[in-house]
Short mmCIF file of C-alpha atoms and ligand atoms in Angstrom, two decimals:
data_model
loop_
_atom_site.label_atom_id
_atom_site.label_comp_id
_atom_site.label_asym_id
_atom_site.label_seq_id
_atom_site.Cartn_x
_atom_site.Cartn_y
_atom_site.Cartn_z
CA MET A 22 0.27 -0.23 0.18
CA GLN A 23 1.68 2.75 -1.29
CA ALA A 24 -0.66 6.16 -1.39
CA ALA A 25 2.75 7.24 0.92
CA THR A 26 4.68 7.29 -1.62
CA ALA A 27 2.49 9.51 -4.58
CA ILE A 28 1.58 10.98 -1.41
CA PHE A 29 5.14 12.42 -0.82
CA ALA A 30 5.66 12.44 -4.42
CA ARG A 31 3.16 14.35 -4.56
CA ARG A 32 4.49 17.10 -1.41
CA LEU A 33 7.73 17.93 -3.32
CA GLY A 34 5.64 18.72 -6.45
CA HIS A 35 5.81 15.94 -8.27
CA ALA A 36 3.70 16.59 -11.94
CA SER A 37 1.39 13.95 -11.40
CA VAL A 38 0.97 10.40 -10.35
CA ARG A 39 -1.16 7.47 -10.23
CA LEU A 40 -1.04 4.47 -7.81
CA VAL A 41 -2.18 1.27 -9.88
CA ASP A 42 -3.83 -1.28 -7.62
CA GLY A 43 -4.42 -4.92 -8.21
CA ALA A 44 -7.36 -4.58 -5.51
CA ALA A 45 -10.38 -3.32 -5.75
CA ARG A 46 -10.18 -1.95 -1.05
CA PRO A 47 -6.02 -1.22 -1.75
CA GLY A 48 -5.03 -1.15 1.69
CA ALA A 49 -6.29 -3.90 3.16
CA LYS A 50 -2.88 -4.82 5.05
CA ILE A 51 -3.83 -1.37 7.12
CA LEU A 52 -6.95 -2.62 7.48
CA VAL A 53 -6.33 -5.92 10.07
CA SER A 54 -2.54 -4.91 10.77
CA GLY A 55 -1.72 -4.20 14.48
CA GLY A 56 -5.28 -6.23 15.42
CA SER A 57 -7.47 -3.97 13.54
CA ARG A 58 -4.75 -0.65 15.14
CA CYS A 59 -3.30 -0.63 12.73
CA ASN A 60 0.97 -0.32 14.63
CA VAL A 61 2.28 2.26 12.72
CA THR A 62 5.23 2.74 13.66
CA ASN A 63 8.35 2.65 16.82
CA ALA A 64 9.11 4.88 19.41
CA ILE A 65 12.69 3.51 18.50
CA VAL A 66 13.47 2.41 15.02
CA THR A 67 17.50 1.51 13.83
CA ALA A 68 18.51 -0.76 11.82
CA ARG A 69 19.64 -3.59 14.72
CA ASP A 70 15.44 -4.14 14.54
CA TYR A 71 15.61 -5.33 10.84
CA TRP A 72 16.95 -8.82 9.11
CA GLY A 73 18.13 -9.16 5.01
CA GLY A 74 19.52 -7.02 3.07
CA ARG A 75 23.37 -5.05 4.34
CA ARG A 76 22.05 -2.73 7.29
CA THR A 77 23.70 0.50 6.74
CA ILE A 78 21.24 0.12 3.64
CA VAL A 79 18.99 -0.28 5.99
CA LYS A 80 19.96 2.46 7.80
CA ARG A 81 20.26 5.09 5.84
CA VAL A 82 17.14 4.21 4.36
CA LEU A 83 15.45 4.64 7.71
CA ALA A 84 17.74 7.58 8.39
CA ARG A 85 15.25 10.02 5.48
CA LEU A 86 12.47 9.77 7.76
CA PRO A 87 13.30 10.10 11.38
CA VAL A 88 10.59 8.68 13.31
CA ALA A 89 9.22 12.00 14.29
CA GLN A 90 8.90 12.91 11.06
CA THR A 91 6.39 9.82 10.43
CA ILE A 92 4.19 10.89 13.20
CA ARG A 93 3.99 14.67 12.43
CA PHE A 94 3.13 12.99 9.28
CA PHE A 95 0.64 10.64 10.40
CA ASP A 96 -0.13 14.27 13.13
CA GLU A 97 -0.57 16.46 9.10
CA ILE A 98 -3.31 14.05 7.49
CA GLY A 99 -5.61 14.13 10.11
CA VAL A 100 -4.10 10.98 11.96
CA PRO A 101 -2.18 11.72 15.26
CA LEU A 102 -0.57 8.91 16.90
CA LYS A 103 -0.07 7.42 19.88
CA GLU A 104 2.50 5.48 22.58
CA GLU A 105 2.17 3.29 24.41
CA PRO A 106 4.08 1.33 27.08
CA THR A 107 5.61 -1.03 24.63
CA ALA A 108 6.96 1.44 22.82
CA LYS A 109 4.67 1.18 20.05
CA LEU A 110 2.62 3.86 18.08
CA PHE A 111 -1.41 3.64 17.23
CA PRO A 112 -3.59 5.45 16.26
CA ARG A 113 -5.26 7.38 19.01
CA SER A 114 -8.85 6.17 17.57
CA ASP A 115 -7.09 2.67 17.71
CA ARG A 116 -8.31 2.06 14.77
CA SER A 117 -6.52 1.64 11.76
CA ARG A 118 -9.29 2.29 8.91
CA ASP A 119 -8.37 6.22 10.17
CA VAL A 120 -5.35 4.99 9.12
CA LEU A 121 -6.30 4.26 6.04
CA ASP A 122 -8.94 6.58 5.04
CA ALA A 123 -6.49 9.32 6.19
CA LEU A 124 -3.95 7.88 3.29
CA LEU A 125 -6.29 7.67 0.56
CA ALA A 126 -8.48 11.21 1.55
CA THR A 127 -4.81 13.10 1.41
CA ALA A 128 -4.20 11.06 -2.75
CA ARG A 129 -6.63 12.77 -2.83
CA ALA A 130 -6.48 15.96 -2.43
CA LEU A 131 -3.10 15.65 -3.22
CA GLU A 132 -4.52 14.97 -7.39
CA VAL A 133 -2.60 11.43 -6.76
CA THR A 134 -4.70 9.25 -9.69
CA LEU A 135 -5.50 5.78 -7.74
CA SER A 136 -6.68 3.31 -10.12
CA PRO A 137 -8.06 0.70 -7.98
CA SER A 138 -8.73 -3.81 -9.54
CA THR A 139 -6.42 -2.63 -12.01
CA ARG A 140 -3.69 -5.77 -12.15
CA VAL A 141 -0.06 -5.10 -13.34
CA HIS A 142 1.12 -7.74 -15.34
CA GLU A 143 4.04 -6.66 -17.12
CA VAL A 144 6.29 -3.86 -16.85
CA ARG A 145 8.74 -3.15 -19.23
CA ARG A 146 10.87 -0.58 -19.93
CA GLU A 147 10.22 1.43 -23.49
CA GLY A 148 11.45 4.06 -25.08
CA ARG A 149 12.27 6.88 -22.02
CA GLY A 150 10.28 5.62 -19.87
CA PHE A 151 8.42 2.12 -18.95
CA HIS A 152 4.89 0.58 -20.88
CA LEU A 153 3.06 -1.26 -18.45
CA GLU A 154 0.10 -3.67 -19.17
CA THR A 155 -2.03 -4.30 -16.91
CA SER A 156 -5.83 -5.89 -16.11
CA ARG A 157 -7.75 -2.62 -17.60
CA GLY A 158 -5.60 -1.90 -21.24
CA PRO A 159 -1.68 -0.43 -20.69
CA LEU A 160 -0.41 2.49 -19.05
CA ALA A 161 2.62 4.55 -20.01
CA SER A 162 4.92 6.10 -17.28
CA ARG A 163 8.49 8.16 -17.27
CA ALA A 164 8.15 6.35 -13.99
CA VAL A 165 7.34 3.83 -12.64
CA VAL A 166 7.90 2.88 -7.68
CA LEU A 167 6.85 -1.29 -7.81
CA ALA A 168 5.57 -1.07 -3.70
CA THR A 169 3.78 -5.28 -4.87
CA GLY A 170 4.52 -6.27 -1.43
CA GLY A 171 6.16 -10.05 -0.40
CA LEU A 172 4.26 -13.15 0.08
CA SER A 173 2.50 -12.53 3.08
CA LEU A 174 -1.87 -12.83 3.45
CA PRO A 175 -1.58 -13.17 -0.53
CA LYS A 176 -5.18 -12.44 -0.12
CA THR A 177 -4.48 -9.00 0.22
CA GLY A 178 -3.48 -9.19 -3.08
CA SER A 179 0.53 -8.96 -2.76
CA ASP A 180 0.88 -12.43 -3.73
CA GLY A 181 4.28 -12.66 -4.95
CA GLY A 182 3.61 -11.40 -9.05
CA GLY A 183 5.53 -8.26 -8.51
CA LEU A 184 8.97 -9.71 -7.43
CA GLN A 185 8.82 -11.45 -10.78
CA MET A 186 8.00 -8.08 -12.50
CA ALA A 187 11.29 -6.89 -10.39
CA ARG A 188 12.83 -10.33 -12.14
CA ALA A 189 11.99 -9.57 -15.47
CA LEU A 190 13.59 -6.01 -15.04
CA GLY A 191 16.91 -7.91 -14.53
CA HIS A 192 16.83 -7.77 -10.91
CA THR A 193 18.22 -10.39 -8.58
CA VAL A 194 15.26 -11.38 -5.91
CA VAL A 195 16.82 -13.64 -2.64
CA PRO A 196 14.91 -16.53 -1.67
CA THR A 197 11.44 -16.00 -0.10
CA THR A 198 10.22 -17.46 3.50
CA PRO A 199 7.16 -16.14 5.55
CA ALA A 200 8.02 -14.21 8.87
CA LEU A 201 6.35 -13.19 12.44
CA ALA A 202 4.51 -15.84 11.22
CA PRO A 203 2.95 -18.39 13.66
CA LEU A 204 4.53 -22.41 14.25
CA LEU A 205 3.86 -25.17 13.88
CA LEU A 206 4.64 -28.05 16.09
CA ASP A 207 4.90 -31.51 16.25
CA ARG A 208 3.24 -32.58 18.82
CA VAL A 209 0.51 -30.00 20.75
CA ASN A 210 -1.13 -30.37 23.68
CA ALA A 211 -4.80 -29.44 24.27
CA SER A 212 -4.64 -28.95 28.17
CA ILE A 213 -2.20 -25.45 27.05
CA SER A 214 -4.01 -24.12 24.14
CA GLY A 215 -4.93 -21.03 24.79
CA VAL A 216 -2.74 -20.52 27.31
CA ALA A 217 -0.02 -17.92 27.14
CA GLN A 218 3.10 -16.92 28.60
CA ASP A 219 6.45 -14.86 29.21
CA VAL A 220 9.07 -16.70 28.30
CA GLU A 221 11.91 -16.57 26.36
CA LEU A 222 13.13 -18.56 22.72
CA ALA A 223 16.97 -19.24 21.66
CA LEU A 224 17.64 -20.88 18.56
CA ARG A 225 20.40 -22.97 18.14
CA VAL A 226 21.98 -22.99 14.93
CA ASP A 227 24.76 -25.97 14.24
CA GLU A 228 24.90 -25.91 17.55
CA ARG A 229 25.57 -22.62 17.45
CA GLN A 230 22.90 -19.85 19.14
CA THR A 231 22.06 -17.03 17.11
CA GLU A 232 19.25 -15.93 18.40
CA ARG A 233 17.43 -15.15 21.58
CA ILE A 234 13.74 -13.84 22.10
CA ARG A 235 12.42 -12.81 25.28
CA GLY A 236 8.56 -11.48 25.03
CA PRO A 237 5.06 -13.43 25.56
CA MET A 238 3.90 -16.92 24.10
CA LEU A 239 0.83 -18.19 22.61
CA TRP A 240 0.55 -21.83 22.52
CA THR A 241 -2.38 -23.55 20.29
CA HIS A 242 -4.26 -26.02 18.85
CA PHE A 243 -1.82 -25.93 16.03
CA GLY A 244 1.90 -24.92 18.13
CA VAL A 245 2.80 -21.46 19.12
CA SER A 246 1.87 -18.21 18.57
CA GLY A 247 2.23 -14.14 20.30
CA PRO A 248 5.33 -12.40 19.79
CA ALA A 249 7.84 -14.47 20.96
CA ALA A 250 7.20 -16.93 18.37
CA LEU A 251 6.35 -14.93 15.21
CA ASP A 252 9.31 -13.06 15.10
CA MET A 253 11.65 -16.44 15.96
CA SER A 254 9.57 -17.82 12.92
CA ARG A 255 11.88 -15.73 10.21
CA HIS A 256 15.49 -16.91 12.44
CA TRP A 257 14.43 -21.17 11.91
CA LEU A 258 12.91 -20.17 8.81
CA ARG A 259 16.36 -18.69 7.40
CA ALA A 260 17.30 -21.40 9.12
CA ARG A 261 16.08 -24.42 6.73
CA LEU A 262 16.06 -22.20 3.67
CA GLU A 263 19.97 -22.58 4.52
CA GLY A 264 19.67 -26.53 5.12
CA ARG A 265 21.62 -25.65 8.52
CA ARG A 266 19.63 -27.62 11.19
CA GLY A 267 18.13 -25.44 14.51
CA VAL A 268 16.29 -26.08 17.50
CA VAL A 269 14.37 -23.63 19.08
CA THR A 270 14.35 -24.36 22.93
CA VAL A 271 11.75 -22.76 25.38
CA SER A 272 12.77 -21.15 28.57
CA LEU A 273 9.47 -21.02 30.63
CA ARG A 274 12.19 -18.96 32.83
CA PRO A 275 13.36 -16.11 31.33
CA GLY A 276 15.59 -14.15 32.52
CA ASP A 277 17.14 -17.82 34.46
CA VAL A 278 18.88 -20.72 33.99
CA PHE A 279 19.59 -24.33 34.28
CA GLU A 280 21.94 -23.99 38.18
CA SER A 281 20.01 -20.64 39.21
CA VAL A 282 16.55 -22.20 38.69
CA ASP A 283 17.24 -26.04 40.13
CA ARG A 284 19.86 -24.13 42.39
CA GLU A 285 16.12 -23.12 43.11
CA TRP A 286 14.38 -25.84 43.39
CA SER A 287 16.82 -27.81 45.77
CA ALA A 288 16.30 -24.62 48.03
CA ALA A 289 13.06 -25.27 47.82
CA THR A 290 13.04 -28.89 49.33
CA ALA A 291 15.58 -27.99 51.39
CA GLN A 292 12.76 -25.25 53.53
CA ARG A 293 9.67 -26.66 52.30
CA PRO A 294 10.03 -30.73 51.77
CA ARG A 295 6.25 -31.44 52.01
CA VAL A 296 5.19 -29.29 49.05
CA THR A 297 3.84 -31.18 46.26
CA LEU A 298 5.81 -30.42 42.92
CA GLN A 299 2.17 -28.84 40.99
CA LYS A 300 1.92 -27.07 44.47
CA ALA A 301 5.48 -25.50 43.70
CA MET A 302 5.10 -25.24 40.11
CA VAL A 303 2.42 -22.23 40.40
CA GLU A 304 3.81 -20.00 41.21
CA THR A 305 5.93 -19.43 39.12
CA LEU A 306 4.36 -21.06 36.17
CA PRO A 307 0.19 -21.34 34.42
CA ALA A 308 -1.73 -24.09 36.14
CA SER A 309 -2.27 -25.67 33.14
CA VAL A 310 2.06 -25.61 31.79
CA ALA A 311 2.78 -27.03 34.88
CA SER A 312 0.48 -30.12 34.33
CA ALA A 313 1.71 -30.55 31.07
CA LEU A 314 5.06 -29.89 31.86
CA LEU A 315 4.71 -32.91 34.74
CA GLY A 316 2.90 -35.07 32.73
CA GLN A 317 5.43 -35.00 29.58
CA LEU A 318 8.79 -35.98 32.13
CA GLY A 319 6.80 -38.51 33.55
CA VAL A 320 6.57 -36.62 36.88
CA GLN A 321 3.52 -36.70 39.35
CA GLY A 322 2.07 -33.56 40.43
CA ASP A 323 1.02 -35.03 43.64
CA THR A 324 5.33 -35.56 44.36
CA ARG A 325 6.42 -34.05 47.70
CA LEU A 326 9.63 -32.18 46.86
CA ALA A 327 11.42 -33.73 49.68
CA ASP A 328 10.53 -36.80 46.94
CA LEU A 329 11.40 -35.61 44.39
CA THR A 330 14.99 -37.36 42.68
CA ARG A 331 17.95 -35.60 42.58
CA ASP A 332 17.38 -36.55 38.67
CA SER A 333 14.16 -35.52 37.48
CA ARG A 334 14.65 -32.30 39.47
CA ARG A 335 17.88 -31.57 37.22
CA ALA A 336 15.24 -33.42 34.20
CA LEU A 337 12.48 -30.21 35.57
CA SER A 338 14.73 -27.33 35.22
CA HIS A 339 15.73 -28.94 32.24
CA ALA A 340 12.81 -28.14 30.82
CA LEU A 341 11.72 -25.23 32.83
CA THR A 342 15.41 -23.23 30.95
CA ALA A 343 15.64 -25.03 27.83
CA LEU A 344 12.79 -27.17 27.00
CA PRO A 345 13.14 -27.75 23.26
CA LEU A 346 10.58 -27.10 20.28
CA PRO A 347 9.46 -29.93 18.19
CA ILE A 348 8.98 -27.61 14.60
CA VAL A 349 7.69 -28.91 12.28
CA ASP A 350 7.36 -25.45 10.11
CA SER A 351 5.67 -22.45 10.27
CA ARG A 352 1.61 -21.75 9.28
CA GLY A 353 2.70 -20.22 5.91
CA TYR A 354 2.16 -16.89 4.42
CA GLY A 355 -1.60 -16.94 4.35
CA TYR A 356 -0.41 -16.05 8.14
CA ALA A 357 2.61 -14.60 7.69
CA GLU A 358 2.68 -10.91 8.81
CA ALA A 359 5.91 -10.46 6.59
CA THR A 360 8.46 -11.49 4.06
CA ALA A 361 11.72 -12.50 4.43
CA GLY A 362 14.00 -12.17 1.18
CA GLY A 363 13.26 -10.13 -1.34
CA VAL A 364 14.65 -7.41 -4.40
CA ALA A 365 18.74 -7.80 -3.26
CA LEU A 366 19.60 -4.91 -0.70
CA ASP A 367 23.19 -3.82 -3.43
CA GLU A 368 20.80 -3.64 -5.98
CA ILE A 369 19.12 -0.19 -5.33
CA ASP A 370 20.55 2.83 -4.31
CA PRO A 371 19.55 3.72 -0.80
CA ALA A 372 19.31 7.32 -1.14
CA SER A 373 17.01 7.17 -3.94
CA MET A 374 15.02 3.83 -3.83
CA GLU A 375 16.03 3.92 -6.82
CA SER A 376 16.95 0.27 -8.65
CA ARG A 377 20.53 0.24 -10.51
CA ARG A 378 19.34 -2.49 -12.73
CA CYS A 379 16.40 -0.29 -14.32
CA ALA A 380 16.81 3.33 -15.13
CA GLY A 381 13.43 4.77 -13.46
CA LEU A 382 12.78 2.48 -11.67
CA PHE A 383 12.36 2.27 -7.67
CA LEU A 384 11.07 -0.14 -5.38
CA VAL A 385 10.22 0.00 -1.81
CA GLY A 386 8.46 -1.67 1.22
CA GLU A 387 8.40 -5.59 2.52
CA MET A 388 9.19 -6.70 -2.37
CA LEU A 389 12.75 -5.74 -0.57
CA ASP A 390 14.78 -8.33 1.28
CA VAL A 391 14.65 -6.26 4.78
CA ASP A 392 11.66 -7.94 7.35
CA GLY A 393 11.61 -6.16 10.92
CA ARG A 394 10.61 -7.33 13.75
CA LEU A 395 7.35 -7.34 15.38
CA GLY A 396 5.74 -3.33 16.65
CA GLY A 397 5.68 -1.34 13.35
CA PHE A 398 9.33 -1.80 12.63
CA ASN A 399 7.97 -2.53 9.18
CA PHE A 400 5.09 0.14 8.10
CA GLN A 401 8.09 2.45 9.28
CA TRP A 402 10.83 0.71 6.43
CA ALA A 403 7.67 1.34 4.04
CA TRP A 404 6.96 5.01 4.84
CA ALA A 405 10.86 5.73 4.64
CA SER A 406 11.54 3.45 1.90
CA GLY A 407 8.83 5.32 -0.27
CA ARG A 408 9.23 8.62 1.22
CA THR A 409 13.59 8.82 -0.20
CA ALA A 410 11.74 7.14 -3.16
CA ALA A 411 9.80 10.26 -3.32
CA GLU A 412 12.53 11.87 -3.07
CA GLY A 413 14.90 10.18 -5.01
CA LEU A 414 11.60 10.04 -7.70
CA ALA A 415 11.81 14.58 -8.28
CA ARG A 416 15.97 14.77 -8.12
CA THR A 417 15.76 11.74 -11.82
CA LEU A 418 12.77 13.66 -12.79
CA ALA A 419 14.32 17.52 -12.47
CA SER A 420 17.81 15.75 -14.17
CA HIS A 421 16.29 13.62 -17.20
CA PRO A 422 12.93 16.16 -17.09
C1 FAD B 179 -1.52 -9.94 10.01
C2 FAD B 179 -0.86 -8.94 8.97
C3 FAD B 179 -0.47 -7.75 10.44
C4 FAD B 179 0.08 -6.42 10.72
N1 FAD B 179 0.39 -5.47 11.42
C5 FAD B 179 2.19 -5.04 11.14
C6 FAD B 179 1.48 -3.35 12.48
O1 FAD B 179 0.76 -3.13 12.78
N2 FAD B 179 2.51 -2.70 12.56
C7 FAD B 179 4.01 -3.29 11.46
O2 FAD B 179 4.16 -2.58 11.83
N3 FAD B 179 2.98 -4.57 10.67
C8 FAD B 179 2.55 -5.00 9.90
N4 FAD B 179 2.12 -5.91 8.90
C9 FAD B 179 3.27 -6.04 7.84
C10 FAD B 179 2.61 -4.30 7.23
O3 FAD B 179 1.87 -3.84 6.43
C11 FAD B 179 3.53 -4.55 5.49
O4 FAD B 179 4.67 -5.11 6.13
C12 FAD B 179 3.40 -3.52 4.77
O5 FAD B 179 1.87 -3.00 4.79
C13 FAD B 179 4.11 -3.82 3.39
O6 FAD B 179 3.42 -2.69 3.12
P1 FAD B 179 3.87 -2.31 1.09
O7 FAD B 179 3.49 -1.50 0.53
O8 FAD B 179 5.55 -2.84 1.07
O9 FAD B 179 2.84 -3.02 0.75
P2 FAD B 179 1.39 -4.32 0.84
O10 FAD B 179 0.83 -3.57 1.97
O11 FAD B 179 1.74 -5.25 0.49
O12 FAD B 179 1.23 -3.86 -0.90
C14 FAD B 179 1.08 -4.55 -1.78
C15 FAD B 179 0.08 -3.32 -2.20
O13 FAD B 179 0.66 -4.25 -4.14
C16 FAD B 179 -0.91 -4.44 -4.49
N5 FAD B 179 -0.47 -4.56 -6.10
C17 FAD B 179 0.72 -6.36 -6.18
N6 FAD B 179 0.47 -6.69 -6.77
C18 FAD B 179 0.67 -6.35 -7.23
C19 FAD B 179 0.21 -5.97 -8.97
N7 FAD B 179 0.72 -6.92 -9.62
N8 FAD B 179 -0.18 -4.83 -9.84
C20 FAD B 179 -1.87 -3.74 -9.10
N9 FAD B 179 -1.38 -4.53 -7.78
C21 FAD B 179 -0.42 -5.67 -7.50
C22 FAD B 179 -1.44 -5.45 -3.48
O14 FAD B 179 -2.72 -5.34 -3.68
C23 FAD B 179 -1.37 -4.34 -2.29
O15 FAD B 179 -1.94 -3.64 -2.33
C24 FAD B 179 1.26 -6.57 9.28
C25 FAD B 179 1.09 -7.01 7.57
C26 FAD B 179 -0.11 -8.60 8.03
C27 FAD B 179 -0.98 -9.32 7.70
#
């Protein structure tokens, strides 16, 4: 959804801008985003919040639209934002609809021509400009901004067709995987489905720890979801794509390690030998999770701490701090909030988002090899790359009118 790019371009004096979108109602992703509240951006955005292509490139693009300017932009178009304690920013109204309506209304007010239900099949370089084949006939244009998104939630219109067009125009597409997607587990325990808890996930790839992510996780009927699982998904999927073995473990005691938890159990056994395991465990865990864990370890919940064998105690401490999650896959693009991989970033000039492969072509947003973590970072990337492209367009067209 690049109404924002069109707005930036018109504001910078670009003579005529047409927004062509295959969807009958463009911006569907904005509507469903952030639980229909649209997490527009984040108070603190750095290149370290993103993965994919080189971070120096991401940093240069982000610098062209600092968060303060994003906030001002939305304020100007009538969508004041509020910051939540998590540092996420949402519209004060808590309605994603207001974000979309304001973007479309502003684009219209700036005389951007909106062409919904117009699927682009082909973009071809022709003469000094471009020829577009669309579902509503041919179009000619001096410059083109490709903003077709990645593959996440394809029913909203971003189904990877844009990546094919970028390829046909000479670009390399880094293989894609879902990102910010729920994870499917080999075994699920129905009794804990629906339970959310704070966890720390750790990924080991080829026996080396590569990522640690702390945050809420939701046990579901298919596996795991919630912020920590969503943020972990791209890392597990990238490891698999590269043919490497990724093992994710969950700590149900975030911040603790095996030794400290095991010491705690020893101390509890000495102080309260007659307390049952189940009772001791629910002091730090949801009761259903405690029962499920004990069941998996084959330990009875009514075992008194004094009767817990050393081996069982150590197995419990291990399970509490590094329980392997039997991940078999993600839930796929249909449930993913973003796409990892995409058009190779080093084929783009970060000062303008102009293609280094095809002059006059600009690429922005999720179709590039950049994916942000949960928290408003993907939209911030879309706004910042859109703003950069608008500046690039203005410069290119001024120098080659
Ligand atoms: C459920 C969900 C919730 C999310 N919540 C958040 C959030 O709260 N905060 C956040 O930062 N990010 C969120 N995201 C991610 C964010 O929505 C995307 O990163 C962002 O929308 C990407 O913008 P884009 O313009 O690059 O692509 P998109 O928003 O995907 O837009 C691409 C547009 O291109 C059109 N298109 C594609 N191919 C063609 C073609 N061949 N011809 C014509 N038109 C075409 C599509 O119809 C679509 O309108 C969420 C994503 C999902 C799926």
